[in-house]
mmCIF file of C-alpha atoms in Angstrom:
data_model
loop_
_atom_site.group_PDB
_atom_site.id
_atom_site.type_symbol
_atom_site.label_atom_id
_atom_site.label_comp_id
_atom_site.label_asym_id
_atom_site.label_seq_id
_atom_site.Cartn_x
_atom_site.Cartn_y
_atom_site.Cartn_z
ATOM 1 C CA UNK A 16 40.598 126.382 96.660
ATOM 2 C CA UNK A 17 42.803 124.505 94.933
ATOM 3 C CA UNK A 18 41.469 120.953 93.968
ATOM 4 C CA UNK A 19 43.229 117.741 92.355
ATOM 5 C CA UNK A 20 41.075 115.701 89.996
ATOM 6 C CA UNK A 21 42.411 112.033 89.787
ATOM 7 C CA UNK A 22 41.142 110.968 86.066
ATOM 8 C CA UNK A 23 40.240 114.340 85.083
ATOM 9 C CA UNK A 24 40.236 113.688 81.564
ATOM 10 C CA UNK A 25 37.858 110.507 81.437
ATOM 11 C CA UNK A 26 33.742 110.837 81.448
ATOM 12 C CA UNK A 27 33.584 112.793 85.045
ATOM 13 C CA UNK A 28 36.521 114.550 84.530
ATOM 14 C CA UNK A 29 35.166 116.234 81.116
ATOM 15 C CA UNK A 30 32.430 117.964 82.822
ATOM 16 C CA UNK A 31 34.129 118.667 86.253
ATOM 17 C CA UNK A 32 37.305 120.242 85.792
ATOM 18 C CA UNK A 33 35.540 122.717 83.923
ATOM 19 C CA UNK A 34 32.701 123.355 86.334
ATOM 20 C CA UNK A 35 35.645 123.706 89.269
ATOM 21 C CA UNK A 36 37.480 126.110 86.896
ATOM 22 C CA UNK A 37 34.579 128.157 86.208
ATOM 23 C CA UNK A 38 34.135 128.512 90.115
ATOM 24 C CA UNK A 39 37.275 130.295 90.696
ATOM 25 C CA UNK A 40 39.097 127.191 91.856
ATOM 26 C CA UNK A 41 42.475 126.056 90.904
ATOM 27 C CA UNK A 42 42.689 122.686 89.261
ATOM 28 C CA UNK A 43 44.941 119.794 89.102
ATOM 29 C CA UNK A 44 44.210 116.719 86.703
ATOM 30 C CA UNK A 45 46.507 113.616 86.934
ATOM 31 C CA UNK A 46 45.953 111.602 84.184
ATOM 32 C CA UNK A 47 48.334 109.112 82.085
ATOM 33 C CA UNK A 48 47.863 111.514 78.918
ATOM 34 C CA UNK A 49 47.673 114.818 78.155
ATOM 35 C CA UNK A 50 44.002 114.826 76.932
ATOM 36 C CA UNK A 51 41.403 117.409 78.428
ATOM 37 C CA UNK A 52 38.506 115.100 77.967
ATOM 38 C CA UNK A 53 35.993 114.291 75.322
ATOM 39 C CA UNK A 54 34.611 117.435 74.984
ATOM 40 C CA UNK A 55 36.799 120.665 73.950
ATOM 41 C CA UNK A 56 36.374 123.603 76.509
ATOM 42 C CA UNK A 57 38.749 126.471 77.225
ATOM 43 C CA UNK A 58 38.535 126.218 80.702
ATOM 44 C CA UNK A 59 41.457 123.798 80.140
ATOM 45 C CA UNK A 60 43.722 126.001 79.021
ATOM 46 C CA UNK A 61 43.780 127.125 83.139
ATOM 47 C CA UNK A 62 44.576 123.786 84.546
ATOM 48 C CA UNK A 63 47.619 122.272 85.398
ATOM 49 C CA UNK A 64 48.210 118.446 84.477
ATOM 50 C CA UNK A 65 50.547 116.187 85.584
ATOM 51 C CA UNK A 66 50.807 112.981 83.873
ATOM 52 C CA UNK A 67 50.794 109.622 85.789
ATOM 53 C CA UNK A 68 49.767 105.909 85.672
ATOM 54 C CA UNK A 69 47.885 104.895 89.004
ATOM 55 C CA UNK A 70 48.268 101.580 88.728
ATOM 56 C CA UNK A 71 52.212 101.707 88.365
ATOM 57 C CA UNK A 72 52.830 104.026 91.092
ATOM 58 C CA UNK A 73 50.358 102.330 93.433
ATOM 59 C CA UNK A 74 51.839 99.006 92.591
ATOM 60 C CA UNK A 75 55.641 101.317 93.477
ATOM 61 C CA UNK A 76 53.595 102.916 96.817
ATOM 62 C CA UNK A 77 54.690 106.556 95.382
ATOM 63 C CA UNK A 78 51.358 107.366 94.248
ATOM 64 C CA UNK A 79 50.107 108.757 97.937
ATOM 65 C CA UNK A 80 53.151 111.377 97.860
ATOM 66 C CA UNK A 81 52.493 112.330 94.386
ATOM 67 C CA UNK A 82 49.619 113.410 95.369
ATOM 68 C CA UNK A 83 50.103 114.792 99.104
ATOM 69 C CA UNK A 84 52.915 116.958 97.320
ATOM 70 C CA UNK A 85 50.339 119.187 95.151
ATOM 71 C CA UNK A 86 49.031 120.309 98.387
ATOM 72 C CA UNK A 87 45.399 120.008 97.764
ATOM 73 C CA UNK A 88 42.680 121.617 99.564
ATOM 74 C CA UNK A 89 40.379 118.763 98.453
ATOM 75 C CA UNK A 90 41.161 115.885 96.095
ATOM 76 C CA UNK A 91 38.428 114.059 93.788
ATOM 77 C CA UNK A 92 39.490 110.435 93.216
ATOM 78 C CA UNK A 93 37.796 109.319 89.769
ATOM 79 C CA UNK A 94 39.964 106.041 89.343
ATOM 80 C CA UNK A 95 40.065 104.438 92.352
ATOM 81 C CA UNK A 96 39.314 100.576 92.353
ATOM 82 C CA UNK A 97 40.410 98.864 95.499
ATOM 83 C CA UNK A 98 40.364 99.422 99.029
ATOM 84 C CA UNK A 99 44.155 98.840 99.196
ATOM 85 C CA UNK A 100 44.094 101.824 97.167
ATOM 86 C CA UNK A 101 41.934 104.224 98.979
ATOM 87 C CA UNK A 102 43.355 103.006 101.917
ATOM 88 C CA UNK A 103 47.052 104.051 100.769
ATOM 89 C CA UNK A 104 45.519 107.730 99.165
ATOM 90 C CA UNK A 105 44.119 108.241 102.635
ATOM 91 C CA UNK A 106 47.353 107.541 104.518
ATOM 92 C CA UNK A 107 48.912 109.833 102.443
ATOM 93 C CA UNK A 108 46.512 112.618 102.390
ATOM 94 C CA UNK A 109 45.282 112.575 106.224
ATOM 95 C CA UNK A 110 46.498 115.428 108.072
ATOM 96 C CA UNK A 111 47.765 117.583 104.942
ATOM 97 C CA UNK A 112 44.169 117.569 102.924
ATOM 98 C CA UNK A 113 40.769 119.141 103.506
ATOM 99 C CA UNK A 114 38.488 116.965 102.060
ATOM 100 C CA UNK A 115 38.729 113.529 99.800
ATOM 101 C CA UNK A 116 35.677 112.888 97.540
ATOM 102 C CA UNK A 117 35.860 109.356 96.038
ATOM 103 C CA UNK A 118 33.745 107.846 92.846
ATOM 104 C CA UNK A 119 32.096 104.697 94.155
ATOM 105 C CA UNK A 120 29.122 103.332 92.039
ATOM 106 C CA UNK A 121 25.550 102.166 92.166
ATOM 107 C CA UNK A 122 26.862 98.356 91.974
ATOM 108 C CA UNK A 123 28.044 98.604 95.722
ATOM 109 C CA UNK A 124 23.746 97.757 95.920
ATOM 110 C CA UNK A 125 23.166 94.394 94.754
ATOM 111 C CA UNK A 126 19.451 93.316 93.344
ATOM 112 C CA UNK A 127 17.053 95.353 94.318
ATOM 113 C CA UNK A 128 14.472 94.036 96.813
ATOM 114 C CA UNK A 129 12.391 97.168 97.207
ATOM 115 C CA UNK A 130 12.027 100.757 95.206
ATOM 116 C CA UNK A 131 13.369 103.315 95.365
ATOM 117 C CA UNK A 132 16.913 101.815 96.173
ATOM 118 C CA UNK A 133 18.474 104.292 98.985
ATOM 119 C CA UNK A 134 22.158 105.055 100.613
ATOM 120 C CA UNK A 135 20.677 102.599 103.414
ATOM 121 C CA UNK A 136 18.141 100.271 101.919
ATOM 122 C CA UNK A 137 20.074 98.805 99.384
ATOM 123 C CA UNK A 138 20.895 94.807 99.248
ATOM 124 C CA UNK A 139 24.506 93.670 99.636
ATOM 125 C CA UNK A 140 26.402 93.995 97.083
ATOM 126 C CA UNK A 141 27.344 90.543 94.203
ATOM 127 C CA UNK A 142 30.618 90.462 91.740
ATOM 128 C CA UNK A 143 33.910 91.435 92.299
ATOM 129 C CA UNK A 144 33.181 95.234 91.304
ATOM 130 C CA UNK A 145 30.552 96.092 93.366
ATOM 131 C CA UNK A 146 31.824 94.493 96.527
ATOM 132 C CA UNK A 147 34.751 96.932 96.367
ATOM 133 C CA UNK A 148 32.964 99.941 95.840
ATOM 134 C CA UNK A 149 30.670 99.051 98.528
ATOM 135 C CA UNK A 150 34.008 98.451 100.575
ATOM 136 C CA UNK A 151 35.452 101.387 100.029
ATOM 137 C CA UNK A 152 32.888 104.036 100.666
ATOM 138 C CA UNK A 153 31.851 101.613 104.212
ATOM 139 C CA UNK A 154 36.086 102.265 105.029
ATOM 140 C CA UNK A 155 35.824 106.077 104.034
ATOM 141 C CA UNK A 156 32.495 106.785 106.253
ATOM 142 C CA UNK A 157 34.483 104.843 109.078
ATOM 143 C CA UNK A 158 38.131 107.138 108.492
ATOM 144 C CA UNK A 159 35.640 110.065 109.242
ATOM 145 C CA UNK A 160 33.759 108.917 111.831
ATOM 146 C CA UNK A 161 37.016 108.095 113.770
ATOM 147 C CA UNK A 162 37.750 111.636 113.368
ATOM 148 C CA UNK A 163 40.585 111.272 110.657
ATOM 149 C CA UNK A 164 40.531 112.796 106.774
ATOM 150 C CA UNK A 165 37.344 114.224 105.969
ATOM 151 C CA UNK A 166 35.624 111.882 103.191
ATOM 152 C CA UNK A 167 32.199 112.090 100.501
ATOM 153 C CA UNK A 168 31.190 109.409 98.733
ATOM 154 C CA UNK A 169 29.717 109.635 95.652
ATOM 155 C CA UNK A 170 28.041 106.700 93.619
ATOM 156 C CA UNK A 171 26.875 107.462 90.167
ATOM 157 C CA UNK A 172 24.579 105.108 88.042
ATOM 158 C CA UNK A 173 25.367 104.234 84.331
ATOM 159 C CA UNK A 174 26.989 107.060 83.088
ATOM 160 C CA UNK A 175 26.268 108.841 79.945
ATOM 161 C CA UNK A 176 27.006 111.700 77.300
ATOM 162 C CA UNK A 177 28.976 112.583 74.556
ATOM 163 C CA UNK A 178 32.493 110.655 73.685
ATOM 164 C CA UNK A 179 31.271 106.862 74.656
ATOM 165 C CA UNK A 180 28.842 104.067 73.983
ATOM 166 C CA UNK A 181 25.592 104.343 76.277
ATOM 167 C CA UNK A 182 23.978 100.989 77.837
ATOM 168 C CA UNK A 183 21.677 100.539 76.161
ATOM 169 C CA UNK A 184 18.119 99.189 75.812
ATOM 170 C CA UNK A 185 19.201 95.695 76.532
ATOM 171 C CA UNK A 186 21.723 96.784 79.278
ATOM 172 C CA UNK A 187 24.946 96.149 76.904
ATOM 173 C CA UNK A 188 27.457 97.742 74.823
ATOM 174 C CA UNK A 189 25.772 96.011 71.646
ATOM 175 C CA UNK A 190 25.938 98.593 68.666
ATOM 176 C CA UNK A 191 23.757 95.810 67.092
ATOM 177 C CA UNK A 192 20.640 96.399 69.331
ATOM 178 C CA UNK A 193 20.859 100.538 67.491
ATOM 179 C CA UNK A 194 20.659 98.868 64.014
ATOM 180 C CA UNK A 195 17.692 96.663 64.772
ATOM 181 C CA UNK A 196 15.895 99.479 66.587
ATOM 182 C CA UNK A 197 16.476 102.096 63.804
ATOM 183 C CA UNK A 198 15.040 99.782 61.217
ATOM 184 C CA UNK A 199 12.272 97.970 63.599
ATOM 185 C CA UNK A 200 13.581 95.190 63.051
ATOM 186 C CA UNK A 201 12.525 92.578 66.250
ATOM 187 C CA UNK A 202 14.296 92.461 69.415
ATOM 188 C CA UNK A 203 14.915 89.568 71.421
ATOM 189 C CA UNK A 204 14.094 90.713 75.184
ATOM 190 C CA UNK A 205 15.753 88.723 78.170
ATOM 191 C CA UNK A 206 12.589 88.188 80.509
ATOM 192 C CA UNK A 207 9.801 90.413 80.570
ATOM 193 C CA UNK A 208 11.475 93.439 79.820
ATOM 194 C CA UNK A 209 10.613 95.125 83.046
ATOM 195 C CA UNK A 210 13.549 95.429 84.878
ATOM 196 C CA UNK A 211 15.173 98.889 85.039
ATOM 197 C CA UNK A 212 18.463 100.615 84.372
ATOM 198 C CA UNK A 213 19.386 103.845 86.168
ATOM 199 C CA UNK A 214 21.521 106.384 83.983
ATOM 200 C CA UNK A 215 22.608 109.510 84.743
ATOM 201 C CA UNK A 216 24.333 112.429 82.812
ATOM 202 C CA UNK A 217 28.523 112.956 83.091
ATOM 203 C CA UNK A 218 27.419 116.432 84.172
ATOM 204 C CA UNK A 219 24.998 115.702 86.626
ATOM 205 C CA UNK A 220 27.899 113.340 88.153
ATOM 206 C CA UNK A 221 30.218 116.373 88.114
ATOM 207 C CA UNK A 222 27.205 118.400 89.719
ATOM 208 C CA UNK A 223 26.914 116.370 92.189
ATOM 209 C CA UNK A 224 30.826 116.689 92.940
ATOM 210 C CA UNK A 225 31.106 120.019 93.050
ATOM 211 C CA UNK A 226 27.901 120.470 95.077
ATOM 212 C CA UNK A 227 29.892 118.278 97.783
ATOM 213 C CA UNK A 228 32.555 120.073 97.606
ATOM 214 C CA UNK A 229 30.787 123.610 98.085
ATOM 215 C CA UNK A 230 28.713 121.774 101.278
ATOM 216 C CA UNK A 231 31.781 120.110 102.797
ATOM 217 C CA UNK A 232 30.269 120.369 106.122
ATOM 218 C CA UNK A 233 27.292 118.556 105.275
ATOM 219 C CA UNK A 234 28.944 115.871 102.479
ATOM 220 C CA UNK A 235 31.726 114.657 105.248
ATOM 221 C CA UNK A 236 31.249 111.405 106.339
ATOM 222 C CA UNK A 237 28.423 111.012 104.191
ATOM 223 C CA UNK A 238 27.581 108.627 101.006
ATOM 224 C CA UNK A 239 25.144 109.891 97.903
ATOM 225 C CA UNK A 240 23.711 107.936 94.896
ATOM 226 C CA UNK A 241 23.931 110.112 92.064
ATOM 227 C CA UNK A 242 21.494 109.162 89.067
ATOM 228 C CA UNK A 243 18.997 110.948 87.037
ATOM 229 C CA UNK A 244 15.512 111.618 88.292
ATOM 230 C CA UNK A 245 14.035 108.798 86.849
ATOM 231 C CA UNK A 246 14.718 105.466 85.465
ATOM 232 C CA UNK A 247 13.964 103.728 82.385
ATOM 233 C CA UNK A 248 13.148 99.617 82.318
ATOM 234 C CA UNK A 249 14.278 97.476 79.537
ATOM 235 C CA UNK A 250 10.802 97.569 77.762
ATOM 236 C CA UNK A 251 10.118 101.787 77.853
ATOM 237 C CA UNK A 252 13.572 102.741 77.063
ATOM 238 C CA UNK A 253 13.758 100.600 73.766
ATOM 239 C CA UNK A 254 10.404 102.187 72.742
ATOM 240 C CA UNK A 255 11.542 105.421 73.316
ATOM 241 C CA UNK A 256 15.013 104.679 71.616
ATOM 242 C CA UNK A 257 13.215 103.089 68.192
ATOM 243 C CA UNK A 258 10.737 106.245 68.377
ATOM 244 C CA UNK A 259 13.945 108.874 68.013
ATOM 245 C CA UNK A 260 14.160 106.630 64.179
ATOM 246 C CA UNK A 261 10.516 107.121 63.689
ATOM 247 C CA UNK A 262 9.750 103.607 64.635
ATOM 248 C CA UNK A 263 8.112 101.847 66.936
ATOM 249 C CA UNK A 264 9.770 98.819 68.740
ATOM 250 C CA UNK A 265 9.469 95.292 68.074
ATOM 251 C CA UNK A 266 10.211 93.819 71.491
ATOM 252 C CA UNK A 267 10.398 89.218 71.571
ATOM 253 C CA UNK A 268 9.907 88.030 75.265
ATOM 254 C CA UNK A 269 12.758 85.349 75.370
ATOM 255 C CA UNK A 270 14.094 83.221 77.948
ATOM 256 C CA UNK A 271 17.512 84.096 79.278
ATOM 257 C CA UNK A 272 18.972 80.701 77.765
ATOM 258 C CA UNK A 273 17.754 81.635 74.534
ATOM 259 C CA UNK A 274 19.052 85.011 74.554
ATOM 260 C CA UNK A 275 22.699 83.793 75.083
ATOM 261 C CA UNK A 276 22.178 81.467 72.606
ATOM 262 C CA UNK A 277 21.538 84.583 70.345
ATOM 263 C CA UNK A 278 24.154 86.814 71.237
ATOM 264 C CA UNK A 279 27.989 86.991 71.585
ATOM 265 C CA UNK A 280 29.119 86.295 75.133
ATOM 266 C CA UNK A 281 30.252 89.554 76.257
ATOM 267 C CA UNK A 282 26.875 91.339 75.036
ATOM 268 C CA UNK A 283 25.138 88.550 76.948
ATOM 269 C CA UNK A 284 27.062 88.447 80.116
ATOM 270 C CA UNK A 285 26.852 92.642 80.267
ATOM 271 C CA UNK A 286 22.847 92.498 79.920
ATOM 272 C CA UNK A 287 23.191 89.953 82.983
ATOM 273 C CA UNK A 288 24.892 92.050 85.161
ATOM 274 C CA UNK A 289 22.925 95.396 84.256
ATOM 275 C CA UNK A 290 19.742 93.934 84.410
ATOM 276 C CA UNK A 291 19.865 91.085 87.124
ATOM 277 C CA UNK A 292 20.881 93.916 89.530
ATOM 278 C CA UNK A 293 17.497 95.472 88.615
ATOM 279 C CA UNK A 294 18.510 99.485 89.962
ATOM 280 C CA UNK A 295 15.882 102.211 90.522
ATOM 281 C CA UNK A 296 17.426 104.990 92.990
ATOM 282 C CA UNK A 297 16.316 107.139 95.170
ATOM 283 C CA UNK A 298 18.214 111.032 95.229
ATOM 284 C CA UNK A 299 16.459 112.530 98.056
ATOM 285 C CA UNK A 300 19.667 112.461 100.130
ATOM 286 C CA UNK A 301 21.777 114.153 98.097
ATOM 287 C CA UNK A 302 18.808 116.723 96.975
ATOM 288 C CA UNK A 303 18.141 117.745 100.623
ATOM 289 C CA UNK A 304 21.993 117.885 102.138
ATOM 290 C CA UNK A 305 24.092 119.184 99.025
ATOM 291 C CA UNK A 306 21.934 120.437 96.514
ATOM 292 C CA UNK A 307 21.976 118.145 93.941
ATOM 293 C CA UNK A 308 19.327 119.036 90.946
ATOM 294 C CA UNK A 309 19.838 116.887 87.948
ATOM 295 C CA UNK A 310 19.192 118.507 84.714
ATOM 296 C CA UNK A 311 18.865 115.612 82.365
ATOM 297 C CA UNK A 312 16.522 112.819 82.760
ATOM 298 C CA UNK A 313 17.817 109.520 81.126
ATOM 299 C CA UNK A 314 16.734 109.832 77.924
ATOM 300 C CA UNK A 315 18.143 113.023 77.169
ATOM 301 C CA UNK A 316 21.303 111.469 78.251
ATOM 302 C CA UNK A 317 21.245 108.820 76.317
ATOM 303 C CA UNK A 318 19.998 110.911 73.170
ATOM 304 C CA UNK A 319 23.032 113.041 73.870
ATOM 305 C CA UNK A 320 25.764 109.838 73.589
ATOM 306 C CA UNK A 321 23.904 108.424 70.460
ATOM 307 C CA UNK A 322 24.125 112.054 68.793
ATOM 308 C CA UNK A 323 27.550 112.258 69.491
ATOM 309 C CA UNK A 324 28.627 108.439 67.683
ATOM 310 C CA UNK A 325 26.300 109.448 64.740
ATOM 311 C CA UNK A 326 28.193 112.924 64.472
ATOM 312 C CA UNK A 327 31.292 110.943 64.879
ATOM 313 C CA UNK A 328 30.616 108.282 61.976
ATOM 314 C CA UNK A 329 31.392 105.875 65.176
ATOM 315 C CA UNK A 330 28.123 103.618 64.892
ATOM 316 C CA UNK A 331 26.015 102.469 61.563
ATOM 317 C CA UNK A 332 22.373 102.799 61.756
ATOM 318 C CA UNK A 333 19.443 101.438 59.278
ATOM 319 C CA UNK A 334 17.568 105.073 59.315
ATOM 320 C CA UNK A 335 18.486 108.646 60.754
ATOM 321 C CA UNK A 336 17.569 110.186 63.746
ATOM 322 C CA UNK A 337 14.473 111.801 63.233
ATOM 323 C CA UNK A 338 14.645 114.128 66.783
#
């Protein structure tokens, strides 16, 4: 089959052009560089890559064609942000493409009101982000249903691995919140530290992919969360983070008007919009119609990403990992 990855070389991409390759499929990635992800693999050296920028040529309307004119079996749209988007992609592939699989997210659910959140249980979605996900995959399911391009959504939670920054215990980007942990220091805790954060592993999201792709008939018209197996909540996952230092966490219960008050604006307003939403996902759907078997629970994700920026001299921490 021969497949075109849209943002093959950014966190997805890494682990699923590989995995297609390995299959026995041919590969396109369109990126705007020439990388071949964060992690080096030979499987590259088989795939074809055309560079573009997505936001130029959908801005131009040439995108579409660009993409129709690879002649894809099935195309895997990492990148896409808008409906106008996806709508335009579809025009151009319906009719000339098997299959489009497109990369929504777990923010199309807004705060949870009951556990586990599922594909139809989930409250409607808040912020500018989720709203279009959430748009999206509700125009995709429709193009299929009217009997147009065949479409799979797939919605991972906060994803994680080697080459980036995970979010972390506080539900930020804070390289800060390592430090404190690693020398058990205190941590100021928004709330009561309950509320939960679902991650999930680049290569379970690329699982998860190809495991649509190879059940087609089952993944059209259909929408899957894709997380890990479990989730973590504010309060566990920074006692299991401080325990990889040999420590044991420090956690301070503060208001959410004190924790601002603490920490830089950007740190703050991330732990708001990771925590507020409050995710813990169900992946029964996906396990029972394509397959989908996770291989790293949330931790090990996470463990995985910290290894990687302490290999990398890319964050400073008070004491070693001691796992």
């Amino acid at each position: 089959m021969r497949i075109v990855v849209i943002g093959g070389s950014g966190h997805i991409g890494t682990f699923l052009v590989p995995r297609l390759v390995r299959a026995g499929h041919e590969v396109v990635s369109i990126s705007r560089g020439q990388s071949t992800g964060y992690v080096d693999d030979p499987s590259w050296q088989q795939v074809e890559r055309v560079t573009a920028d997505r936001a130029s040529e959908d801005r131009d309307g040439t995108f579409p064609g660009r993409v129709a004119a690879l002649e894809p079996d099935a195309v895997v749209d990492l990148i896409c942000f808008t409906l106008d988007s996806a709508t335009a992609l579809v025009d151009g592939l319906r009719g000339n493409t098997g299959h489009l699989l497109y990369c929504g997210s777990i923010w199309r659910h807004g705060p949870s009101t009951r556990f586990p959140v599922t594909e139809t249980n989930g409250a409607p979605p808040v912020g500018q982000y989720g709203i279009a996900k959430a748009a999206t995959a509700d125009a995709l399911k429709a193009e299929t249903a009217a009997g147009g391009l065949a479409t799979t959504s797939i919605h991972p939670g906060h994803i994680v691995g080697p080459g980036w920054h995970p979010v972390g215990p506080l539900g930020n980007f804070d390289p800060g919140v390592w430090q404190q942990l690693s020398s058990g220091q205190p941590l100021d805790v928004p709330g009561l530290g309950t509320e939960s954060m679902h991650h999930v592993h680049a290569d379970d999201v690329a699982h998860a992919f190809q495991a649509a792709i190879d059940h087609r008939d089952a993944a059209a018209g259909e929408d899957f969360d894709i997380v890990a197996p479990t989730a973590l909540n504010v309060r566990g996952y920074a006692q299991i983070a401080a325990s990889w230092f040999g420590q044991a966490a420090q956690l301070n219960p503060v208001s959410w008007a004190e924790f601002r008050a603490g920490t830089s604006g950007d740190h703050a307003d991330a732990s708001w919009e990771h925590l507020m939403r409050d995710h813990y996902v169900s992946i029964d759907k996906a396990r029972s119609l394509i397959g989908y078997q996770p291989r790293y629970e949330p931790e090990a994700a996470v463990l995985e990403s910290l290894r990687w920026l302490v290999d990398h001299h890319e964050i400073d921490l008070a004491h070693p990992l001691v796992v």
